[in-house]
Short mmCIF file of C-alpha atoms in Angstrom, two decimals:
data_model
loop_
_atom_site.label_atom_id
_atom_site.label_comp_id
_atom_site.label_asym_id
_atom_site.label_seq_id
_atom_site.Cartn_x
_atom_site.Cartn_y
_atom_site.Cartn_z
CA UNK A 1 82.35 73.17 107.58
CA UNK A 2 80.81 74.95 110.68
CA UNK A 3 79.76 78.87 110.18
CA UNK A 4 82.98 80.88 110.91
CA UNK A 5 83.04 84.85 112.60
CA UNK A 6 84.75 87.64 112.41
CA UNK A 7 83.91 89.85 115.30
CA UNK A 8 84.35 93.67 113.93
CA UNK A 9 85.16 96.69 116.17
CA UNK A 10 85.09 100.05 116.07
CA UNK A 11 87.53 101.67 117.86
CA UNK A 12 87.47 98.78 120.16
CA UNK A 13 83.37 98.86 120.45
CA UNK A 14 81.99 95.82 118.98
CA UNK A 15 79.67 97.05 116.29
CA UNK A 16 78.36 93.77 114.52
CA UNK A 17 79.51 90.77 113.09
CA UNK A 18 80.87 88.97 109.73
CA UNK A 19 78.65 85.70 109.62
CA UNK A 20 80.54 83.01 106.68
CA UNK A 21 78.46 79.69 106.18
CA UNK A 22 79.26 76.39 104.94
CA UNK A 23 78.73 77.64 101.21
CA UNK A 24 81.24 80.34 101.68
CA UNK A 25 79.25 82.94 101.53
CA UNK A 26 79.75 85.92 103.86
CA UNK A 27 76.51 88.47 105.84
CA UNK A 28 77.21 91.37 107.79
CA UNK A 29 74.78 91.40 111.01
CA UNK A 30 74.96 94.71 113.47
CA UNK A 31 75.00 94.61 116.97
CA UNK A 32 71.81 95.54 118.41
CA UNK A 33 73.59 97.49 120.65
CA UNK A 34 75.54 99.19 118.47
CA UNK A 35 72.45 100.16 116.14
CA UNK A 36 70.91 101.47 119.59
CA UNK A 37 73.38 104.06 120.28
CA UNK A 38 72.32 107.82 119.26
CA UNK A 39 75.89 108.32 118.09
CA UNK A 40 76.39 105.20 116.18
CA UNK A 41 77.73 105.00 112.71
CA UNK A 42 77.57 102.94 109.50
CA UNK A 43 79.82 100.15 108.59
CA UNK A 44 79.17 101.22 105.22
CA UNK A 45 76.74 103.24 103.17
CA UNK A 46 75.94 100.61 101.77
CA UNK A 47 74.63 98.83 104.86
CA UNK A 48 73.22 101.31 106.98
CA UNK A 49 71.80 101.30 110.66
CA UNK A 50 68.34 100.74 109.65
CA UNK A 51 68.75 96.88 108.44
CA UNK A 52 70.55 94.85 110.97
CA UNK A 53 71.22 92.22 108.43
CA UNK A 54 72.95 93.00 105.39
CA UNK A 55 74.16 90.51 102.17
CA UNK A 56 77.09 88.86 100.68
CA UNK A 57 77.76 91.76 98.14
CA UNK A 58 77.88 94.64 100.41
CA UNK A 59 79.72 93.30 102.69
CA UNK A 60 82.18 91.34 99.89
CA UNK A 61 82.45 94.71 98.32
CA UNK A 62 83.63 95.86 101.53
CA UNK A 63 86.10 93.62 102.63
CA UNK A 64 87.79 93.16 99.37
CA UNK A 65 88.14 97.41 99.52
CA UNK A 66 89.92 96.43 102.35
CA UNK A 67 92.53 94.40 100.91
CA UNK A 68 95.68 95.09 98.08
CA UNK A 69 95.09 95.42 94.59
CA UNK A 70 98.20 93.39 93.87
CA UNK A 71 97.26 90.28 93.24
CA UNK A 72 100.59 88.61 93.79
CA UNK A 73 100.62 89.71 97.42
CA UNK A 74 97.27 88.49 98.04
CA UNK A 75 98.37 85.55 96.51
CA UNK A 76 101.49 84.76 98.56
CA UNK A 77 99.56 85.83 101.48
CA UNK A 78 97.04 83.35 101.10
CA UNK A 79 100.06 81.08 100.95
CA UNK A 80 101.57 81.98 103.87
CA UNK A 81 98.27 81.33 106.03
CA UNK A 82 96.91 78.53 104.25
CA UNK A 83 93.29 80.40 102.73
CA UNK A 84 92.31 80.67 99.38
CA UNK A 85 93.35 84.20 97.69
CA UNK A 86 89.74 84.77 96.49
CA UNK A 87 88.83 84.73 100.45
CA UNK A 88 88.22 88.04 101.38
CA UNK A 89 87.25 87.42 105.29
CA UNK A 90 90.23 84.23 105.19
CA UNK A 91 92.41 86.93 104.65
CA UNK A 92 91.20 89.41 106.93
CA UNK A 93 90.81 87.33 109.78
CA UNK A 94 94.75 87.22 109.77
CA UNK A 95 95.43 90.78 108.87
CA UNK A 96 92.32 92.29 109.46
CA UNK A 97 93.12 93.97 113.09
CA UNK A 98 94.58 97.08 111.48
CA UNK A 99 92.68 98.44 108.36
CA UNK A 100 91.70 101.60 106.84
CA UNK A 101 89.08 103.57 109.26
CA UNK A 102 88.20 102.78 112.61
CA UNK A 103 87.79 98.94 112.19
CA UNK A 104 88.97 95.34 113.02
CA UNK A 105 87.76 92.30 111.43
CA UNK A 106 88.98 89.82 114.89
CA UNK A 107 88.64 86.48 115.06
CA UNK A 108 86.63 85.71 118.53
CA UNK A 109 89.61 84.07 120.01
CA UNK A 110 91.32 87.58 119.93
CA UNK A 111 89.18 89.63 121.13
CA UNK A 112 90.82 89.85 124.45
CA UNK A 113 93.98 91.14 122.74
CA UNK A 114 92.74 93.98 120.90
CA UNK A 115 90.63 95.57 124.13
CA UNK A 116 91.25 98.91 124.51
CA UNK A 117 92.43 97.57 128.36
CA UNK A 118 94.91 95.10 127.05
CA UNK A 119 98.66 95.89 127.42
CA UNK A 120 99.99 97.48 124.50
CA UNK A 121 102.09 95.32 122.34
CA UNK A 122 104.83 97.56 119.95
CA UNK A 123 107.72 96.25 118.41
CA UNK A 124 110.49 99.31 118.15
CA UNK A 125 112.29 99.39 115.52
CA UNK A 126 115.66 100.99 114.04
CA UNK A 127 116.15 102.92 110.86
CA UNK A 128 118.26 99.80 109.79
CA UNK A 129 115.26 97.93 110.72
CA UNK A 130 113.29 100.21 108.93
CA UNK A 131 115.20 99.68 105.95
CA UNK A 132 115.73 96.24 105.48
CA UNK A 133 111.71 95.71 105.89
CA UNK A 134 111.77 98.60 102.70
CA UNK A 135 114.13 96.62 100.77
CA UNK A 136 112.21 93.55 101.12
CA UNK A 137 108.94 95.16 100.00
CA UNK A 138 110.41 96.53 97.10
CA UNK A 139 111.51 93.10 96.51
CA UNK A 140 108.49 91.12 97.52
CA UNK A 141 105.35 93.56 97.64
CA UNK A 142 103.52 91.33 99.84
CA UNK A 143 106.62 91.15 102.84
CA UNK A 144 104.08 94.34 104.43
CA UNK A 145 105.19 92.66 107.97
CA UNK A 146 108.21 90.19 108.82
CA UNK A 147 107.15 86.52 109.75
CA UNK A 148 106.93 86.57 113.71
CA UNK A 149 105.65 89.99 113.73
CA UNK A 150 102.11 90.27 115.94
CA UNK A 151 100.93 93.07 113.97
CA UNK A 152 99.38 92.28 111.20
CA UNK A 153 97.53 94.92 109.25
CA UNK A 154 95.85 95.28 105.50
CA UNK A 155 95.75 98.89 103.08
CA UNK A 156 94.35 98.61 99.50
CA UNK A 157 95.78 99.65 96.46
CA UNK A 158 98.39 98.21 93.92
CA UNK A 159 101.24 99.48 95.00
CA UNK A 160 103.83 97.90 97.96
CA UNK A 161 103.56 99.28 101.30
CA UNK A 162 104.04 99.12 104.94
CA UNK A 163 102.19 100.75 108.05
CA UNK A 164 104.11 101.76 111.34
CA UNK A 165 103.41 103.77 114.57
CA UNK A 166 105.20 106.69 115.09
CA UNK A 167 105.59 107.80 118.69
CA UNK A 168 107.94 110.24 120.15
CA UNK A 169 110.42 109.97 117.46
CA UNK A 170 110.55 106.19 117.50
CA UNK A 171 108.63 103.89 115.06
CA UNK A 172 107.38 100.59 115.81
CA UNK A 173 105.01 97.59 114.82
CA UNK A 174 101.93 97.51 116.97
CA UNK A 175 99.46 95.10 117.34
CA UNK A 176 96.31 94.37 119.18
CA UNK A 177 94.76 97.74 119.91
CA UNK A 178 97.04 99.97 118.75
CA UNK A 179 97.01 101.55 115.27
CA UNK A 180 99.40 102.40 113.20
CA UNK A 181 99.97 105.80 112.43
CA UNK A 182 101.63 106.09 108.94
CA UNK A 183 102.30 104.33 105.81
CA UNK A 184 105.39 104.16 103.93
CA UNK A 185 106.09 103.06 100.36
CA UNK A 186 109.11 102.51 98.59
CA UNK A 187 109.99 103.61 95.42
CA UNK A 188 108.22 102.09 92.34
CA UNK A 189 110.49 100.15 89.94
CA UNK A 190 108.17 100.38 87.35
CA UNK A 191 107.87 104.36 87.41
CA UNK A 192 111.48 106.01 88.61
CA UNK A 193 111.06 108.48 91.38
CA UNK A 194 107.38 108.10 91.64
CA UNK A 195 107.56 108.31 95.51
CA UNK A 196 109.28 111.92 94.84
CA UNK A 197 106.09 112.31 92.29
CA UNK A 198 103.20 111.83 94.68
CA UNK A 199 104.95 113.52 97.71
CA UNK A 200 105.01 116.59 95.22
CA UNK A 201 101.68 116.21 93.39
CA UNK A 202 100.48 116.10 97.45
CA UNK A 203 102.20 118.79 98.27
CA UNK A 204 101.04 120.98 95.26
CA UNK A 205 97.33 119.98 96.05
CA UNK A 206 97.44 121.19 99.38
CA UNK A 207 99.16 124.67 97.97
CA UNK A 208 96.14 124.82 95.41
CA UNK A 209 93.75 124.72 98.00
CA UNK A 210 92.60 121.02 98.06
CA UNK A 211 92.80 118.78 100.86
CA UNK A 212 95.58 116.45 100.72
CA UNK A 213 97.33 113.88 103.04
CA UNK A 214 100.63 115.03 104.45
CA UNK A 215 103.77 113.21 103.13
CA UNK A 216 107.22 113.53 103.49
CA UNK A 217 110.47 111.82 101.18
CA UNK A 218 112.42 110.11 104.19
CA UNK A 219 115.32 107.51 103.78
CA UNK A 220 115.84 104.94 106.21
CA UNK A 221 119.29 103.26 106.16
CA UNK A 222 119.92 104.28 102.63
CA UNK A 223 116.35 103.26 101.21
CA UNK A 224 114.05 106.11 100.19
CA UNK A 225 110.28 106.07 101.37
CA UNK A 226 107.09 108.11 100.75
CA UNK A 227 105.98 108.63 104.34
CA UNK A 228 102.62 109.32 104.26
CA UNK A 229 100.60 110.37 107.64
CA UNK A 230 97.25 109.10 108.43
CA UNK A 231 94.45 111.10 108.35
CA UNK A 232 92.08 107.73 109.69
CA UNK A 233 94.16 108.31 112.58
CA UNK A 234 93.90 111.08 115.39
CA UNK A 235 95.36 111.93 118.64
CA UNK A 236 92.06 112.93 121.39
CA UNK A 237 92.91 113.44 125.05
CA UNK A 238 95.84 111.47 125.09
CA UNK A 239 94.67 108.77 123.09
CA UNK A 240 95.46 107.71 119.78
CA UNK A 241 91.94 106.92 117.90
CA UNK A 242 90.86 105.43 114.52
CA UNK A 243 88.47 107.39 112.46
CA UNK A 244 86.10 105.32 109.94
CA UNK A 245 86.74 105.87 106.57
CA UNK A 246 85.84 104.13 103.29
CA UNK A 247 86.18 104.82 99.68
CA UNK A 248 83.42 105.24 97.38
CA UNK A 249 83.55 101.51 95.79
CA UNK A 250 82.82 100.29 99.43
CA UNK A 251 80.19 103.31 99.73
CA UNK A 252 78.19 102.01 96.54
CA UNK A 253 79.32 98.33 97.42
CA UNK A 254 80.94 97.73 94.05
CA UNK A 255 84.15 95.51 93.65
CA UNK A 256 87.07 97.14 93.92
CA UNK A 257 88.21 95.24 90.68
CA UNK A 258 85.40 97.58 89.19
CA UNK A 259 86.94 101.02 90.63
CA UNK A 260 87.55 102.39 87.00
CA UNK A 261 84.93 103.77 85.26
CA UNK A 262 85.83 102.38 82.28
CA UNK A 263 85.08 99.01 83.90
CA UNK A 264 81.83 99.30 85.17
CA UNK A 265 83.21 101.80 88.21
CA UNK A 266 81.72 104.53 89.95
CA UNK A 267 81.39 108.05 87.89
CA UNK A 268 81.91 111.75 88.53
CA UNK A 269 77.83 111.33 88.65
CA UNK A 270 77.75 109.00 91.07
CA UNK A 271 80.18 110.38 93.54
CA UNK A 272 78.31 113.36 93.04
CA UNK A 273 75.41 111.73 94.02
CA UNK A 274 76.49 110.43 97.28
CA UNK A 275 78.26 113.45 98.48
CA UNK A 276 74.86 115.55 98.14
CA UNK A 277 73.21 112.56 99.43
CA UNK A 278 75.62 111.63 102.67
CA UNK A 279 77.99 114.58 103.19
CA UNK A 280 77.34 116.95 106.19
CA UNK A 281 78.59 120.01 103.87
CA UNK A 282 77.55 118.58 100.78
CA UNK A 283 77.91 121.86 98.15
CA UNK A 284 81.29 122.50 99.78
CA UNK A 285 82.30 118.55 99.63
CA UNK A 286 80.48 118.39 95.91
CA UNK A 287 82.80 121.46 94.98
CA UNK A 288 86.49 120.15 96.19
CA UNK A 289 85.57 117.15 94.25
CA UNK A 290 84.96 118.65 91.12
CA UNK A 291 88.01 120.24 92.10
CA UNK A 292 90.02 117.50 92.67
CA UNK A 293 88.64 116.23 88.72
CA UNK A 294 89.95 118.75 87.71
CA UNK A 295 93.88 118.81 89.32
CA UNK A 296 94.21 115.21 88.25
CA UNK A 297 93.19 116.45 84.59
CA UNK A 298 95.85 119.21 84.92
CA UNK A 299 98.41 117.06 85.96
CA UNK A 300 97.86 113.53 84.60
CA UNK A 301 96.92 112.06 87.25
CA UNK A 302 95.58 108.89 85.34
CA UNK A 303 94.93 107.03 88.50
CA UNK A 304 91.92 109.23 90.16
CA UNK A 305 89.50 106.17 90.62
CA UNK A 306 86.86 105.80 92.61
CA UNK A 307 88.70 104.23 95.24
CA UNK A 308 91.07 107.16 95.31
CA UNK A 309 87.93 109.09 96.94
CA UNK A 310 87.18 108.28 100.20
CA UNK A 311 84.80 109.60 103.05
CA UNK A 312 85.21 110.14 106.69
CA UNK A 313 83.04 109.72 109.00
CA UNK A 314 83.11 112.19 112.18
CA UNK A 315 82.03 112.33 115.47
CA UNK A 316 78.15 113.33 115.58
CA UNK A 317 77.30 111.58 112.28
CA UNK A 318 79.43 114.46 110.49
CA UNK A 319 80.38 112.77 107.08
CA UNK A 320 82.75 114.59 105.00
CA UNK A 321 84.91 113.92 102.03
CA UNK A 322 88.16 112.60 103.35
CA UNK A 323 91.87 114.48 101.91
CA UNK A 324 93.08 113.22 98.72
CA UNK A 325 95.76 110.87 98.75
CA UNK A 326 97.66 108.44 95.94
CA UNK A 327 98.42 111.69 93.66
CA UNK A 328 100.68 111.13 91.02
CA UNK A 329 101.69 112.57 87.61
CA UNK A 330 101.86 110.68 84.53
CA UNK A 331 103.71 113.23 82.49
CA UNK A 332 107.10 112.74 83.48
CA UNK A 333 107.43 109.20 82.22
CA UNK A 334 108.46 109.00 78.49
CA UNK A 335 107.35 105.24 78.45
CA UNK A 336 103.68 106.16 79.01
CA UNK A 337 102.62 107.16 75.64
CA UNK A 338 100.98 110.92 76.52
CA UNK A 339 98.54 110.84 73.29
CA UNK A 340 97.10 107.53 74.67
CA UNK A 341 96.71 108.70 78.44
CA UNK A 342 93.46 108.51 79.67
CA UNK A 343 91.85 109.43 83.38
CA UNK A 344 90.37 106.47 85.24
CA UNK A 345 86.75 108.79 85.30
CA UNK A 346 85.16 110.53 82.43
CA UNK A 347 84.97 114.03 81.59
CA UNK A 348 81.80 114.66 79.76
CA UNK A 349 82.56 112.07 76.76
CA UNK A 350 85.90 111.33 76.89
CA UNK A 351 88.68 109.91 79.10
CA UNK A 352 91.01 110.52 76.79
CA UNK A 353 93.59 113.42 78.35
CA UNK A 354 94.23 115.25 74.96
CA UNK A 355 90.79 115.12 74.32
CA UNK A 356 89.05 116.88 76.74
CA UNK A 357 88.11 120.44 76.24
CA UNK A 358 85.79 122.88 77.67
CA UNK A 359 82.61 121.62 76.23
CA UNK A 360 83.32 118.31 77.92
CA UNK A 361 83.72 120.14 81.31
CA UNK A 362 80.19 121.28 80.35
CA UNK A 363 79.11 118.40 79.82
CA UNK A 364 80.18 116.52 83.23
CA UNK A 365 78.90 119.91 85.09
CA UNK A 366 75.73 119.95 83.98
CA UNK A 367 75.01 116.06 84.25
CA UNK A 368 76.10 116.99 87.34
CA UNK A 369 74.05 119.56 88.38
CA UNK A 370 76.90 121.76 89.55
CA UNK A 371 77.01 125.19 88.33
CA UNK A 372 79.43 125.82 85.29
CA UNK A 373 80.44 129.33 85.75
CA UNK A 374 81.38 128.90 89.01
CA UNK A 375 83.36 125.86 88.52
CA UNK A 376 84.80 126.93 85.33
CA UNK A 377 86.15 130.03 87.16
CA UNK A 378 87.89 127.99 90.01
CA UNK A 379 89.51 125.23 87.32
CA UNK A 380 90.28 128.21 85.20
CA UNK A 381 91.99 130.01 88.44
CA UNK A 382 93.43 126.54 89.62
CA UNK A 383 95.47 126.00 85.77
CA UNK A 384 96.32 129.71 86.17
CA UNK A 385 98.28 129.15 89.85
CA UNK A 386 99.64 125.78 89.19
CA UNK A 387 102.70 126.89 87.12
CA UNK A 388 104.08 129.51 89.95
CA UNK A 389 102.93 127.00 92.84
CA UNK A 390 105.05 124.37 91.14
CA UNK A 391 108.10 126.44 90.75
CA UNK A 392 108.00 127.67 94.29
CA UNK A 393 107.55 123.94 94.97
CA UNK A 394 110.32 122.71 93.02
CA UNK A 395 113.15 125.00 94.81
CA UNK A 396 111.51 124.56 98.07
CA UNK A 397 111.55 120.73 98.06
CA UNK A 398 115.66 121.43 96.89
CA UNK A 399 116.16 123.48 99.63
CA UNK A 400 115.05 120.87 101.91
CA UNK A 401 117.12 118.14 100.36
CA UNK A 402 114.40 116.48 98.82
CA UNK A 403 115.93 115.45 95.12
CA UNK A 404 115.71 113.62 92.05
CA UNK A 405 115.75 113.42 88.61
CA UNK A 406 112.29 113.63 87.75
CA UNK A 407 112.21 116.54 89.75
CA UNK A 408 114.05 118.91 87.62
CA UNK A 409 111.94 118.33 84.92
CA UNK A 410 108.00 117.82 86.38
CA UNK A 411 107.51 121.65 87.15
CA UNK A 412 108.22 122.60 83.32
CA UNK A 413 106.11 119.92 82.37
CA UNK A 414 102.90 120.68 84.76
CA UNK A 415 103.64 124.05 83.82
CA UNK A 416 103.04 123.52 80.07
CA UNK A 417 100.31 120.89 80.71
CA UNK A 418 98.54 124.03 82.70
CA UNK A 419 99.15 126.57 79.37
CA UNK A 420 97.71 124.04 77.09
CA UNK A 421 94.40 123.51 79.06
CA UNK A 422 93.43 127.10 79.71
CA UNK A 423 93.66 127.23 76.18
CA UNK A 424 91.22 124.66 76.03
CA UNK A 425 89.08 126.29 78.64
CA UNK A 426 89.29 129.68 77.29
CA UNK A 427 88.11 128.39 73.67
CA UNK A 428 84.03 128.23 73.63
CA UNK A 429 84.40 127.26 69.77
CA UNK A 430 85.33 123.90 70.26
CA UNK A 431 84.37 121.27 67.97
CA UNK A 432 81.77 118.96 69.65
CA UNK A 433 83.03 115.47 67.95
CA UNK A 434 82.84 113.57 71.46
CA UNK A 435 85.85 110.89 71.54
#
């Protein structure tokens, strides 16, 4: 077999390409044109500008970051265009044209069709449309696009979704060069009313003070959605643009497979790390993610892994820590045993939820470097608002017809999760048997 390409753009700029030879292994080579430009910016931190040529594993950890967790979709979408599953650029170069950030992975042959000149191609659709493409994800999580559809596009992460533009009130399937604009998931079977769940846990984070994606609970022809908008995506001077993003397995070119911590994935450390390394406000950055820590510890958010955490790169070589996104609270599922929960990072010496206590936060902030005090206060301050925030919550997302079950009883439970930990932060006595 002859080497194969992939050409990659950004923002319809070709910035390098994805070189696979006959062994199967895949390099990342930059553009010397690209690498030439004052204004030009990293694939990845883990390839930057300075090498033009960069390895199998950083650019393997990179395109797999780009691809679902599930391993049944990436199975059936292997399948359905006739690569192996355990091909990360296969894959891509059928679904690679709309991704996470401001690249395309394009085959050569169509180039011509993503050109930020070419005639735009959307597909409108109806809510019934809308709908019946919901039900058949919920069905089949890897049915992200009907068969026939141009515009093909790939978001990590375990759970089923689809991405759509929204335009003027009307939503549609692009392809070439334009990107979609939001993503919409349908409610998990596994977890009832989890789409309710992260729209509030979003919502909440965004009252508290964190960054957070904007999401809305929307049903199209009967079938519920998370509707999540884009923050990758941006409208400037008329134009809808992508905006380069990656999450920190990508970053530190470890395998998504690896993104808990528990597994060999990134730590608090390391993120720390980076962000004081790469960020363009790194003590602010370093602070919302300690921040963040510590929200998911309030509310059981058990899946806060590494690639959870992303980064966004701006215009100017302005790097920042990108909104949180994927929120979700473990606490109102009786099937999830709440003794065993544990957070997909460590705090100090333990993952375990019902472990952790102040001396642990001690721990982590002083590995860390951060100050203690000063975090301490702003957890202690964050536990302290979350029980009135979540009540306000609660009857405003009634009042705008946003309802379910699970709902009536998550702010009592976040609200006693909150009591429990500022006990534990308000206790300096605490036994330091590290679980």
């Amino acid at each position: 077999m002859s080497a194969q390409s992939l050409v990659v753009l950004m923002n319809g700029t070709m910035i390098g390409e994805v070189i696979r030879d006959r062994s199967g292994r895949s390099r990342f080579v930059y553009a010397n044109a690209w690498r030439q430009q004052h204004d030009a910016i990293p694939l990845s931190l883990s390839m930057p500008l300075v090498r033009a040529e960069h390895p199998h594993a950083a650019i393997d950890a990179f395109m797999w970051g780009l691809l679902p967790d599930n391993e049944q979709t990436l199975a059936r979408w292997a399948n359905r265009f006739h690569v192996s599953a355990r091909n990360a650029f296969g894959l891509l170069s059928h679904i690679g044209e709309d991704c996470a950030g401001a690249v395309q992975f394009v085959p050569p042959e169509r180039l011509d069709a993503v050109q930020v000149t070419a005639e735009e191609d959307i597909v409108w659709l109806s809510e019934a449309d809308i709908g019946e493409r919901l039900r058949a994800l919920r069905n089949d999580p890897s049915a992200t696009r009907r068969a026939g559809d141009h515009g093909q596009f790939s978001l990590a992460g375990a759970q089923p979704k689809t991405a759509l533009l929204l335009r003027d009130g009307r939503w549609g399937v692009p392809a070439g060069r334009t990107p979609t604009t939001h993503i919409l998931k349908p409610p998990s079977d596994a977890f009832d009313g989890h789409a309710e769940n992260e729209h509030f846990c979003l919502t909440l984070a965004r009252r508290l003070g964190l960054p957070a994606a904007h999401s809305e609970v929307r049903r199209f022809d009967g079938e519920a959605a998370i509707v999540v908008s884009r923050f990758d995506r941006i409208e400037y001077d008329g134009q809808l643009l992508r905006v380069h993003q990656e999450d920190f397995c990508q970053a530190l070119a470890i395998s998504p497979t690896r993104k808990y911590q528990n597994e060999g994935g990134p730590s608090p450390e390391a993120i720390v790390d980076a962000l004081r390394t790469h960020s363009s406000s790194p003590a602010r950055d370093v602070d919302t993610f300690i921040d963040a820590l510590a929200f998911n510890w309030l509310i059981a958010g058990t899946d806060a892994h590494a690639k959870n955490y992303a980064l966004l790169f701006g215009g100017g070589g302005r790097i920042r820590l990108a909104p949180l996104y994927d929120l979700g609270s473990a606490l109102p599922y009786p099937s999830l045993r709440q003794d065993k929960l544990i957070l997909a990072m460590k705090i100090g010496n333990t993952y375990r939820l019902r472990d952790i206590r102040r001396h642990h936060w001690e721990k982590l902030l002083r590995g860390a470097h951060v100050d203690v005090d000063a975090a301490l206060t702003r957890i202690t301050a964050m536990a302290t608002a979350l029980p009135d925030h979540a009540s306000d919550l609660s009857r405003f997302m009634r009042s705008e017809g946003v309802g379910h079950p699970m709902l009536e009883r998550l702010p009592s439970l976040l609200a006693m999760s909150a009591h429990d930990k500022l006990a534990w932060l308000s206790r300096t006595d605490n036994s330091h048997d590290d679980a």
